[in-house]
XYZ file of C-alpha atoms in Angstrom:
315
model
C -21.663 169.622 41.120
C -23.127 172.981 40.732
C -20.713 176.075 38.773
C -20.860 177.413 42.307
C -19.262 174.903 44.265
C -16.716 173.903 41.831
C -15.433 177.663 41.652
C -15.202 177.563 45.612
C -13.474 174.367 45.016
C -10.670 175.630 43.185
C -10.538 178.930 45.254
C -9.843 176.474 47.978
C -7.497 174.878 46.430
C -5.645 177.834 45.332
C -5.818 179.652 48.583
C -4.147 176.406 50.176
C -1.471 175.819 47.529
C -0.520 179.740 48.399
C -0.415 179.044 52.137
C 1.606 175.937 51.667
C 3.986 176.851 48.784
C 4.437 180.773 49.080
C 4.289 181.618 52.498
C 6.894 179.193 53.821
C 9.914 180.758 51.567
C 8.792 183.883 52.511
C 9.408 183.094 55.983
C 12.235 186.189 56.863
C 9.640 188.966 54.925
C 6.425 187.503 57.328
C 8.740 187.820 60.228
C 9.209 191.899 59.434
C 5.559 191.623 59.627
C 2.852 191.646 62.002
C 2.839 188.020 63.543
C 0.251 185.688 63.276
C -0.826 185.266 66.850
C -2.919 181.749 67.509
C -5.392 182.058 70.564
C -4.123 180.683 73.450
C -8.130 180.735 74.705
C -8.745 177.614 72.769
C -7.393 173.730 73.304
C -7.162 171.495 69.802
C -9.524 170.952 67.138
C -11.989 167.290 67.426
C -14.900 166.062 65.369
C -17.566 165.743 67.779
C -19.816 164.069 65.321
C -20.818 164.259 61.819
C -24.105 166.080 60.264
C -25.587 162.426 59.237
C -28.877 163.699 57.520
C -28.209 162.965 54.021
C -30.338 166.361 52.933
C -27.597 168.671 54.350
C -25.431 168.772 51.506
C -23.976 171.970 51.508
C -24.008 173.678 55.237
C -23.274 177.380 54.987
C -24.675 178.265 58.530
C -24.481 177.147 62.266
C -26.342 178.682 65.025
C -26.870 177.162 68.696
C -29.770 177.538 70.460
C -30.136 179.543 73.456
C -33.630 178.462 74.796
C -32.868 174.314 73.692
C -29.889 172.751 75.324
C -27.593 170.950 72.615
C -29.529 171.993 69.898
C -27.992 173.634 66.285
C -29.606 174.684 63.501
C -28.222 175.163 59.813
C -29.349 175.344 56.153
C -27.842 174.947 52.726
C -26.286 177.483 50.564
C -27.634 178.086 46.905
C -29.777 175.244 45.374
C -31.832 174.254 47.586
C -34.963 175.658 49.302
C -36.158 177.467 51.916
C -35.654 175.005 54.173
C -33.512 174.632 58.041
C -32.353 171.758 59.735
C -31.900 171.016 63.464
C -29.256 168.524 64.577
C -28.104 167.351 68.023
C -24.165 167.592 69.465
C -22.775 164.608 67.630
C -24.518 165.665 64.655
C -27.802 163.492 64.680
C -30.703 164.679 62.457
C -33.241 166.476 64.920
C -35.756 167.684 62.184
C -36.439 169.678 59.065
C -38.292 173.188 58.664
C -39.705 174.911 55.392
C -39.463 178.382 56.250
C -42.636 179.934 55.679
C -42.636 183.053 53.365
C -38.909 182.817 52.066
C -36.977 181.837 49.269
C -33.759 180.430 49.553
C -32.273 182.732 46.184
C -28.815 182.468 48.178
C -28.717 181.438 51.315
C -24.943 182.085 53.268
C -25.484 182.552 57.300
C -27.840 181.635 59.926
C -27.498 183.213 63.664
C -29.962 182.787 66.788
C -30.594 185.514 69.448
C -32.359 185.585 72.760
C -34.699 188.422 73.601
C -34.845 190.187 77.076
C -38.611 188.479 77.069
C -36.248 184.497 76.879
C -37.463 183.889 73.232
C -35.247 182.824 70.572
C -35.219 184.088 67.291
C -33.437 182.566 64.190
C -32.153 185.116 61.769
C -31.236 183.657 58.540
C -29.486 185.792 55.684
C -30.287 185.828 51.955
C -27.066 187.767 51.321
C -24.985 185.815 48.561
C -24.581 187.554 45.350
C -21.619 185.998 43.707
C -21.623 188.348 40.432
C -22.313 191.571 42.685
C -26.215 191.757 40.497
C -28.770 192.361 43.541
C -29.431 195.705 44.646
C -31.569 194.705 47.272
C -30.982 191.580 49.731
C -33.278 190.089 52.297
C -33.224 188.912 55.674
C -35.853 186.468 57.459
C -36.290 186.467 61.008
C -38.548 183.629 62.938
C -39.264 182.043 65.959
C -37.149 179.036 67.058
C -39.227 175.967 66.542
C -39.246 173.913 69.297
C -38.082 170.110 69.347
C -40.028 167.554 69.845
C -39.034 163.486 69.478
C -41.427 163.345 66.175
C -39.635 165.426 64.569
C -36.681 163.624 63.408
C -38.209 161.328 61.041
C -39.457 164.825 59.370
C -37.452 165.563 55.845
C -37.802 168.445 52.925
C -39.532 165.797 51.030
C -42.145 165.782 54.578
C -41.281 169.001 56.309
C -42.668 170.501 59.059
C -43.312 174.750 58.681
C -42.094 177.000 61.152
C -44.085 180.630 61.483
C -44.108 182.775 58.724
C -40.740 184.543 58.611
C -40.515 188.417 58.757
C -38.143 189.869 56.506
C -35.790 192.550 56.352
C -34.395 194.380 52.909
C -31.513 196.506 52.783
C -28.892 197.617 50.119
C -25.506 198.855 50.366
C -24.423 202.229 50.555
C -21.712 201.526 47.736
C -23.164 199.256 45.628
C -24.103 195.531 45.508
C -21.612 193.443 47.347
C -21.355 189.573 47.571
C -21.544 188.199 51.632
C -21.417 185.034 53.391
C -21.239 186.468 56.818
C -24.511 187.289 59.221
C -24.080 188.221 62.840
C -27.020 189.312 65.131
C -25.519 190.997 68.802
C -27.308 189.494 71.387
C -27.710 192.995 73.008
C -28.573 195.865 70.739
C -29.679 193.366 68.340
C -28.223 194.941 65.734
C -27.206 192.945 62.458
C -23.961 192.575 60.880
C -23.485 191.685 57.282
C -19.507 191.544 56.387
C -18.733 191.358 52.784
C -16.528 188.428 51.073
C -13.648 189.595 49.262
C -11.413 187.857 47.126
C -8.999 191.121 47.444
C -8.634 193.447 50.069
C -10.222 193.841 53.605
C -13.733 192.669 54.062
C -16.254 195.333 54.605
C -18.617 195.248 57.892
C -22.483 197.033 57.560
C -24.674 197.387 60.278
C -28.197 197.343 60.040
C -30.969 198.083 62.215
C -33.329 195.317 63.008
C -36.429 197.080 61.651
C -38.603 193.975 59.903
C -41.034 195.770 57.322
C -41.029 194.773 54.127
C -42.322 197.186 52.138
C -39.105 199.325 53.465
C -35.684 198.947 52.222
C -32.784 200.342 54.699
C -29.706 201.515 53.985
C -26.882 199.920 55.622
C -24.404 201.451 57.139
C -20.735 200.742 56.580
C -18.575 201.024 59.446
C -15.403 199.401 58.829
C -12.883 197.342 56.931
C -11.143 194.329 58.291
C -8.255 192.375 57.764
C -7.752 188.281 59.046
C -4.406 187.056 58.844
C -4.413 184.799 55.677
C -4.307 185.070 51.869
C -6.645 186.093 50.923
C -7.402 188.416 53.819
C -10.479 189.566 53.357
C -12.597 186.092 51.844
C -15.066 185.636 54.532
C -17.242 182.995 54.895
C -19.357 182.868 58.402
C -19.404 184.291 61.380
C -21.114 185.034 64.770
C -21.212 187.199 67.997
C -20.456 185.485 71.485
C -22.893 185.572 73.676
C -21.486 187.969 76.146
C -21.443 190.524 73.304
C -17.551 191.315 73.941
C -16.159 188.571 70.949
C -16.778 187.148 67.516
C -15.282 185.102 65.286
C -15.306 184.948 61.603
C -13.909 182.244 59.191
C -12.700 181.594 55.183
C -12.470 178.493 53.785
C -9.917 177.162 56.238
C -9.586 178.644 59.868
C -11.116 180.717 62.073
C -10.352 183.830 63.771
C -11.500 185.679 67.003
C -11.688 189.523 67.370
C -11.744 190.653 71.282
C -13.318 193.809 73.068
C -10.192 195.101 75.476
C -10.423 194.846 78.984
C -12.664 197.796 80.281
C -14.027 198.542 77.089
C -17.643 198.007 76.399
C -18.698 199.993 72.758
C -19.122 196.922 70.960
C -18.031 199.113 67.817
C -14.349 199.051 68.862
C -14.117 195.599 68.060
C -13.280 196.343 64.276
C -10.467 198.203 65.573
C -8.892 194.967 67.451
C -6.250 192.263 65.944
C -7.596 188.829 65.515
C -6.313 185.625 66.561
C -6.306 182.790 65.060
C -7.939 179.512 65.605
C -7.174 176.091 64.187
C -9.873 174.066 62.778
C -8.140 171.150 61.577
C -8.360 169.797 58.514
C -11.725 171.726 56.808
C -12.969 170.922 53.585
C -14.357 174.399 51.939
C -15.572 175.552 55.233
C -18.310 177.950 55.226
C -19.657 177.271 59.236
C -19.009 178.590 62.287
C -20.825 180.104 65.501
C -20.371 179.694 69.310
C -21.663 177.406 72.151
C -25.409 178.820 73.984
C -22.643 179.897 76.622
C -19.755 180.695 74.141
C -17.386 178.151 75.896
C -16.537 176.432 72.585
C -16.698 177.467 68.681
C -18.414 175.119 66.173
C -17.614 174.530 62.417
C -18.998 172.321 60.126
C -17.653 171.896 55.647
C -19.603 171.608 52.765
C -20.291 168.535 51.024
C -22.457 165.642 52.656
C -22.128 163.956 56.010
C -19.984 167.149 57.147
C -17.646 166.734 60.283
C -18.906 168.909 63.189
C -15.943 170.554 64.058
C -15.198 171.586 67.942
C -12.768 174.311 69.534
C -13.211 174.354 73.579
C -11.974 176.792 75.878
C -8.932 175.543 77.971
């Protein structure tokens, strides 16, 4: 077990003894507070299947495809390389990709967008820095691969190579920040990088999807948010719906859903908005999540081998 994982292990663990212990016997201070409010969009938590491909070890990304029906992509975190997987609903192995001029340094989040032109593009972001040491951080974009049957018996020991990736290099406008959270809108197309913070609100960047790499952008920080946990600001994943007007975001053990008001459409007041909380059931170090192709349900998956893929649906 890497140094990595174990310290998320016990950060885990220590985030769930507080929840349990702490927060009941301070039941009468929470209630002076601002409530937790749990979606009422959402029915219970099932395991629709389980990610059986004994290579994903350590999923810190989910993305559905737009242009493939029942098709998800994901990759693992630090460790491994530059390599995606695709799986099918109930979490049968589909296929696996070396991405083609990357390097997998720290992989954390993995989103898919559709172009006005119907092509799908997976973004996938080289954003971890646990000890806060990289002034510059990448991004890769590339074309969806398409699946074919073949492909399943495919394997990082026998990949298959997807087009080279572009990539993308920004910094931060306050200095190098660790992040496990990539979101692409599936407008504007527009990325969003929001930091992970073991104390205080979690910082959201845009960037502008401008793919040269011999220029590094700035990116610009636009807000701070909250979630309503302890601690609230320790994000892991995240993604845009598909309409553009929600997005959910996740730490290690729920998720929760920021909404655009009724007759508002800047996409920007979003930060402004109180989440609500979804239940994942039980989730072992969960660093997963993203929406359905039509952003009907919300999928999650854990670390560690033969993860549980985790399912939310709409009522």
């Amino acid at each position: 077990m890497s140094k990595k994982t174990i310290a998320k292990f016990f950060l885990f663990v220590i985030q769930a003894l507080f929840l349990s212990l702490i927060l009941p016997a301070c039941s009468k201070l929470l209630s002076d507070q601002k409530r937790v409010v749990i979606s009422p969009r959402y029915g219970p938590p099932f395991v629709a299947g389980r990610l059986i491909s004994p290579d994903i070890v350590e999923s810190s990304g989910i993305a559905a495809s737009r242009c493939q029906n029942d098709i998800f992509w994901t990759h693992n975190d630090s460790g491994d390389d530059a390599f995606i997987f695709a799986f099918g609903r109930n979490g049968e192995h589909l296929g696996a990709w070396g991405v083609q001029n990357a390097v997998n340094r720290d992989w954390e989040d993995i989103a898919l967008i559709k172009d006005k032109n119907g092509k799908c593009f997976l973004y996938i972001g080289e954003i971890g820095d646990n000890k806060n040491r990289w002034p510059v951080l990448s991004i890769y974009r590339i074309p969806e691969p398409e699946i074919m049957p073949e492909h399943a018996s495919s394997s990082p020991s026998q990949p298959l190579a997807t087009d080279p990736a572009e990539v993308l290099q920004f910094r931060y406008p306050d200095g190098a920040r660790d992040a496990e959270t990539l979101m692409v809108h599936p407008q504007t197309m527009d990325i969003y990088v929001l930091s992970k913070l073991e104390s205080g609100p979690a910082g959201v960047y845009r960037i502008k999807p401008i793919f040269q790499f011999d220029r590094i952008q700035t990116a610009e920080k636009i807000a701070d948010i909250t979630v309503p946990a302890v601690p609230n600001g320790l994000l892991t994943g995240g993604d845009i719906a598909p309409d553009g007007r929600r997005l959910v975001v996740c730490d290690y053990l729920q998720a929760y859903e920021f909404s655009l008001p009724t007759g508002v459409d800047d996409f920007e007041e979003i930060w402004r908005q109180s989440p609500e909380a979804i239940d994942l059931g039980k989730r072992k170090a969960g660093e997963a999540i993203g929406y359905s192709s039509d952003g009907s349900a919300i999928y999650a998956t854990s670390e560690g081998p033969n993860s549980p893929l985790i399912t939310v649906r709409t009522k």
